[in-house]
Amino acid sequence: QQKVQQSPESLIVPEGGMASLNCTSSDRNVDYFWWYRQHSGKSPKMLMSIFSNGEKEEGRFTVHLNKASLHTSLHIRDSQPSDSALYLCAASMRGNTGKLIFGLGTTLQVQP
Amino acid sequence: DMKVTQMPRYLIKRMGENVLLECGQDMSHETMYWYRQDPGLGLQLIYISYDVDSNSEGDIPKGYRVSRKKREHFSLILDSAKTNQTSVYFCASRLQGDQDTQYFGPGTRLLVL
């Protein structure tokens, strides 16, 4: 079983709409979370990180984290066709092993 | 600008041939990684290196070995490549802090015939 689960697997939103992506860990040793974006044929690039409970906003992107439930969500408002990509959630384990555990991702398609 | 480089970007090999994938970074990051990415399986960690000559197996090390003789350079070696090693391989690097971001290289597309 994946230690980091993402939902939905895929998502279609209209241009200008809101996209909401979810990520949950089943491992209580998970500590910090990152969101990566991977455009088709490219490498993953870090989008946002969140380390403590609450919300963090950067431009059109907002990340929430609930450490008690080990759930993080990424919200993209005013979605653009250029936001179409695979979104990967990654989590690190307490104790700093250096390893990140990646989910399988959510494929977002923004339709013009 | 943080940069991780990978060479070659594309490679075609025959089954049984040896493969060398190279990765470099100019950020003096201590930790470096090799992943492979396959549809439906996501990013799978092959090896992690904590510094020069300090390497550990990841989740799928079988059929691979690594070498790190300089902090800025990390190699992935496939001895006698197999067709099931056809994949996209990503190198990544990171400082050692537990809140530090992991940066990925552009990837190498390997086809083993």
CSV table of C-alpha atoms in Angstrom, one decimal:
chain,number,residue,atom,x,y,z
A,1,GLN,CA,0.0,0.0,0.0
A,2,GLN,CA,1.3,3.4,-0.9
A,3,LYS,CA,2.3,5.4,2.2
A,4,VAL,CA,1.3,8.6,0.5
A,5,GLN,CA,-2.1,8.5,-1.3
A,6,GLN,CA,-3.3,11.2,-3.6
A,7,SER,CA,-6.8,11.8,-4.9
A,8,PRO,CA,-8.3,12.2,-7.3
A,9,GLU,CA,-6.2,10.3,-9.8
A,10,SER,CA,-7.3,12.7,-12.5
A,11,LEU,CA,-9.1,16.0,-12.6
A,12,ILE,CA,-10.5,18.2,-15.3
A,13,VAL,CA,-11.4,21.8,-14.6
A,14,PRO,CA,-12.4,24.7,-16.9
A,15,GLU,CA,-10.0,27.5,-17.5
A,16,GLY,CA,-10.5,30.1,-14.7
A,17,GLY,CA,-11.9,27.4,-12.4
A,18,MET,CA,-10.6,26.0,-9.0
A,19,ALA,CA,-8.7,22.8,-8.8
A,20,SER,CA,-8.5,21.0,-5.5
A,21,LEU,CA,-6.0,18.1,-5.0
A,22,ASN,CA,-5.7,15.9,-1.9
A,23,CYS,CA,-2.9,14.0,-0.3
A,24,THR,CA,-2.9,11.8,2.8
A,25,SER,CA,-0.3,9.7,4.5
A,26,SER,CA,-1.0,6.5,6.3
A,27,ASP,CA,2.4,6.6,8.2
A,28,ARG,CA,2.4,8.5,11.5
A,29,ASN,CA,6.1,9.0,11.1
A,30,VAL,CA,5.6,11.5,8.2
A,31,ASP,CA,6.7,14.9,9.1
A,32,TYR,CA,6.8,17.5,6.3
A,33,PHE,CA,5.1,17.7,2.9
A,34,TRP,CA,5.9,19.1,-0.5
A,35,TRP,CA,3.9,19.5,-3.7
A,36,TYR,CA,5.7,19.0,-7.0
A,37,ARG,CA,4.4,19.8,-10.5
A,38,GLN,CA,5.6,17.7,-13.5
A,39,HIS,CA,4.7,18.8,-17.0
A,40,SER,CA,4.5,16.1,-19.6
A,41,GLY,CA,8.0,15.0,-20.7
A,42,LYS,CA,9.7,17.2,-18.0
A,43,SER,CA,11.1,16.6,-14.5
A,44,PRO,CA,9.3,17.3,-11.2
A,45,LYS,CA,9.7,20.9,-9.9
A,46,MET,CA,8.9,21.9,-6.4
A,47,LEU,CA,5.7,24.0,-6.3
A,48,MET,CA,5.1,24.5,-2.6
A,49,SER,CA,6.2,23.1,0.8
A,50,ILE,CA,4.3,23.1,4.1
A,51,PHE,CA,5.7,22.0,7.4
A,52,SER,CA,3.3,23.2,10.0
A,53,ASN,CA,-0.5,23.2,10.5
A,54,GLY,CA,-2.4,25.8,8.7
A,55,GLU,CA,-2.4,27.4,5.3
A,56,LYS,CA,0.2,28.9,3.0
A,57,GLU,CA,-0.6,31.0,-0.1
A,58,GLU,CA,1.7,31.8,-3.0
A,59,GLY,CA,-0.1,33.6,-5.9
A,60,ARG,CA,-2.8,31.4,-7.2
A,61,PHE,CA,-1.7,28.4,-5.2
A,62,THR,CA,-2.8,27.6,-1.6
A,63,VAL,CA,-1.7,24.7,0.5
A,64,HIS,CA,-3.4,23.4,3.6
A,65,LEU,CA,-1.9,21.0,6.2
A,66,ASN,CA,-3.6,19.1,9.0
A,67,LYS,CA,-0.8,17.3,10.9
A,68,ALA,CA,-3.2,15.4,13.1
A,69,SER,CA,-4.8,13.7,10.1
A,70,LEU,CA,-1.6,13.8,8.0
A,71,HIS,CA,-3.7,15.4,5.2
A,72,THR,CA,-2.5,18.1,2.9
A,73,SER,CA,-4.4,19.7,0.0
A,74,LEU,CA,-3.4,22.0,-2.9
A,75,HIS,CA,-5.8,24.5,-4.3
A,76,ILE,CA,-5.3,26.3,-7.6
A,77,ARG,CA,-7.5,29.2,-8.3
A,78,ASP,CA,-8.1,30.8,-11.7
A,79,SER,CA,-6.6,27.6,-13.3
A,80,GLN,CA,-4.8,28.1,-16.6
A,81,PRO,CA,-4.1,25.6,-19.4
A,82,SER,CA,-0.4,25.9,-18.4
A,83,ASP,CA,-1.3,24.4,-15.1
A,84,SER,CA,-2.1,21.1,-16.9
A,85,ALA,CA,0.4,18.6,-15.4
A,86,LEU,CA,1.0,15.8,-13.0
A,87,TYR,CA,0.9,17.0,-9.4
A,88,LEU,CA,3.0,14.9,-7.0
A,89,CYS,CA,2.7,15.0,-3.2
A,90,ALA,CA,5.9,14.1,-1.3
A,91,ALA,CA,6.4,13.5,2.4
A,92,SER,CA,9.5,13.2,4.5
A,93,MET,CA,9.9,10.9,7.5
A,94,ARG,CA,10.6,12.1,11.0
A,95,GLY,CA,14.3,11.6,11.8
A,96,ASN,CA,15.5,13.0,8.6
A,97,THR,CA,16.5,9.9,6.7
A,98,GLY,CA,16.8,12.1,3.6
A,99,LYS,CA,14.2,10.1,1.8
A,100,LEU,CA,11.0,11.6,0.4
A,101,ILE,CA,8.0,9.3,-0.2
A,102,PHE,CA,6.1,10.3,-3.3
A,103,GLY,CA,2.4,9.6,-4.1
A,104,LEU,CA,1.4,8.5,-7.6
A,105,GLY,CA,0.1,11.9,-8.4
A,106,THR,CA,-3.0,13.6,-9.7
A,107,THR,CA,-3.2,14.5,-13.4
A,108,LEU,CA,-4.8,17.9,-13.8
A,109,GLN,CA,-6.2,19.0,-17.2
A,110,VAL,CA,-7.4,22.6,-17.5
A,111,GLN,CA,-9.7,22.9,-20.5
A,112,PRO,CA,-9.7,26.3,-22.4
B,1,ASP,CA,20.1,29.2,-10.1
B,2,MET,CA,20.0,25.7,-8.6
B,3,LYS,CA,20.9,23.2,-11.3
B,4,VAL,CA,21.0,19.4,-11.6
B,5,THR,CA,22.3,18.0,-14.9
B,6,GLN,CA,22.0,14.5,-16.4
B,7,MET,CA,23.8,12.9,-19.3
B,8,PRO,CA,22.8,11.4,-21.6
B,9,ARG,CA,19.3,12.6,-22.1
B,10,TYR,CA,18.3,9.7,-24.3
B,11,LEU,CA,19.9,6.3,-24.6
B,12,ILE,CA,19.1,3.1,-26.5
B,13,LYS,CA,20.9,0.0,-25.5
B,14,ARG,CA,20.7,-3.7,-26.2
B,15,MET,CA,19.9,-6.3,-23.5
B,16,GLY,CA,23.1,-7.3,-21.8
B,17,GLU,CA,25.0,-4.1,-22.5
B,18,ASN,CA,26.3,-2.0,-19.7
B,19,VAL,CA,24.8,1.4,-19.1
B,20,LEU,CA,26.3,4.5,-17.3
B,21,LEU,CA,24.0,7.4,-16.4
B,22,GLU,CA,25.7,10.5,-15.0
B,23,CYS,CA,24.4,13.2,-12.8
B,24,GLY,CA,26.0,16.5,-11.7
B,25,GLN,CA,25.0,19.4,-9.4
B,26,ASP,CA,26.6,22.7,-8.7
B,27,MET,CA,24.9,23.4,-5.4
B,28,SER,CA,27.3,21.5,-3.1
B,29,HIS,CA,24.3,19.4,-1.9
B,30,GLU,CA,25.3,16.5,0.3
B,31,THR,CA,22.5,14.2,-0.6
B,32,MET,CA,21.8,12.9,-4.1
B,33,TYR,CA,19.3,10.4,-5.4
B,34,TRP,CA,18.5,8.2,-8.3
B,35,TYR,CA,14.8,7.4,-9.2
B,36,ARG,CA,13.1,5.7,-12.0
B,37,GLN,CA,9.6,6.7,-13.1
B,38,ASP,CA,7.2,4.3,-14.8
B,39,PRO,CA,3.5,4.8,-15.6
B,40,GLY,CA,1.3,3.5,-12.7
B,41,LEU,CA,4.3,3.0,-10.4
B,42,GLY,CA,5.3,6.6,-9.8
B,43,LEU,CA,8.7,7.7,-8.7
B,44,GLN,CA,10.7,4.8,-7.2
B,45,LEU,CA,13.9,5.4,-5.3
B,46,ILE,CA,16.8,3.3,-6.5
B,47,TYR,CA,19.7,4.6,-4.4
B,48,ILE,CA,20.4,7.5,-2.1
B,49,SER,CA,23.9,9.0,-1.4
B,50,TYR,CA,24.5,11.0,1.7
B,51,ASP,CA,28.0,12.2,0.6
B,52,VAL,CA,31.1,10.8,-1.1
B,53,ASP,CA,31.3,7.0,-0.8
B,54,SER,CA,28.3,7.0,1.5
B,55,ASN,CA,25.5,5.3,-0.5
B,56,SER,CA,22.4,3.4,0.6
B,57,GLU,CA,19.9,1.2,-1.2
B,58,GLY,CA,16.6,2.7,-1.9
B,59,ASP,CA,13.4,0.7,-2.6
B,60,ILE,CA,14.4,-1.0,-5.8
B,61,PRO,CA,18.2,-1.4,-5.9
B,62,LYS,CA,18.4,-4.8,-7.6
B,63,GLY,CA,20.1,-4.6,-10.9
B,64,TYR,CA,21.7,-1.2,-10.2
B,65,ARG,CA,24.8,0.1,-8.6
B,66,VAL,CA,26.1,3.6,-7.9
B,67,SER,CA,29.3,5.5,-7.5
B,68,ARG,CA,29.9,8.8,-5.8
B,69,LYS,CA,33.6,9.9,-5.8
B,70,LYS,CA,33.0,13.6,-5.8
B,71,ARG,CA,30.2,15.5,-4.0
B,72,GLU,CA,29.0,17.1,-7.2
B,73,HIS,CA,28.8,13.9,-9.2
B,74,PHE,CA,26.7,10.7,-8.8
B,75,SER,CA,26.6,7.9,-11.3
B,76,LEU,CA,24.1,5.1,-11.9
B,77,ILE,CA,25.4,1.9,-13.4
B,78,LEU,CA,23.4,-0.9,-15.0
B,79,ASP,CA,25.5,-4.0,-15.4
B,80,SER,CA,24.0,-6.1,-18.2
B,81,ALA,CA,20.9,-4.1,-18.8
B,82,LYS,CA,17.5,-5.8,-18.9
B,83,THR,CA,14.5,-4.9,-21.0
B,84,ASN,CA,12.5,-4.2,-17.8
B,85,GLN,CA,15.0,-1.5,-16.9
B,86,THR,CA,13.5,0.6,-19.8
B,87,SER,CA,12.3,3.7,-18.0
B,88,VAL,CA,12.9,7.4,-17.3
B,89,TYR,CA,15.6,7.9,-14.8
B,90,PHE,CA,15.8,11.0,-12.6
B,91,CYS,CA,18.7,12.2,-10.5
B,92,ALA,CA,18.0,14.6,-7.6
B,93,SER,CA,19.9,16.5,-5.0
B,94,ARG,CA,19.2,18.1,-1.7
B,95,LEU,CA,20.9,19.7,1.2
B,96,GLN,CA,20.8,17.7,4.5
B,97,GLY,CA,18.3,19.7,6.4
B,98,ASP,CA,14.9,18.0,6.9
B,99,GLN,CA,13.1,20.9,5.5
B,100,ASP,CA,15.3,21.3,2.4
B,101,THR,CA,13.8,20.9,-1.1
B,102,GLN,CA,14.8,18.2,-3.4
B,103,TYR,CA,15.8,19.4,-6.9
B,104,PHE,CA,15.5,17.1,-9.9
B,105,GLY,CA,17.5,16.8,-13.0
B,106,PRO,CA,15.9,16.8,-16.5
B,107,GLY,CA,15.9,13.0,-16.7
B,108,THR,CA,17.3,10.3,-18.9
B,109,ARG,CA,15.0,8.2,-21.2
B,110,LEU,CA,16.5,4.7,-21.4
B,111,LEU,CA,15.3,2.1,-23.8
B,112,VAL,CA,16.7,-1.4,-23.5
B,113,LEU,CA,16.0,-3.5,-26.5
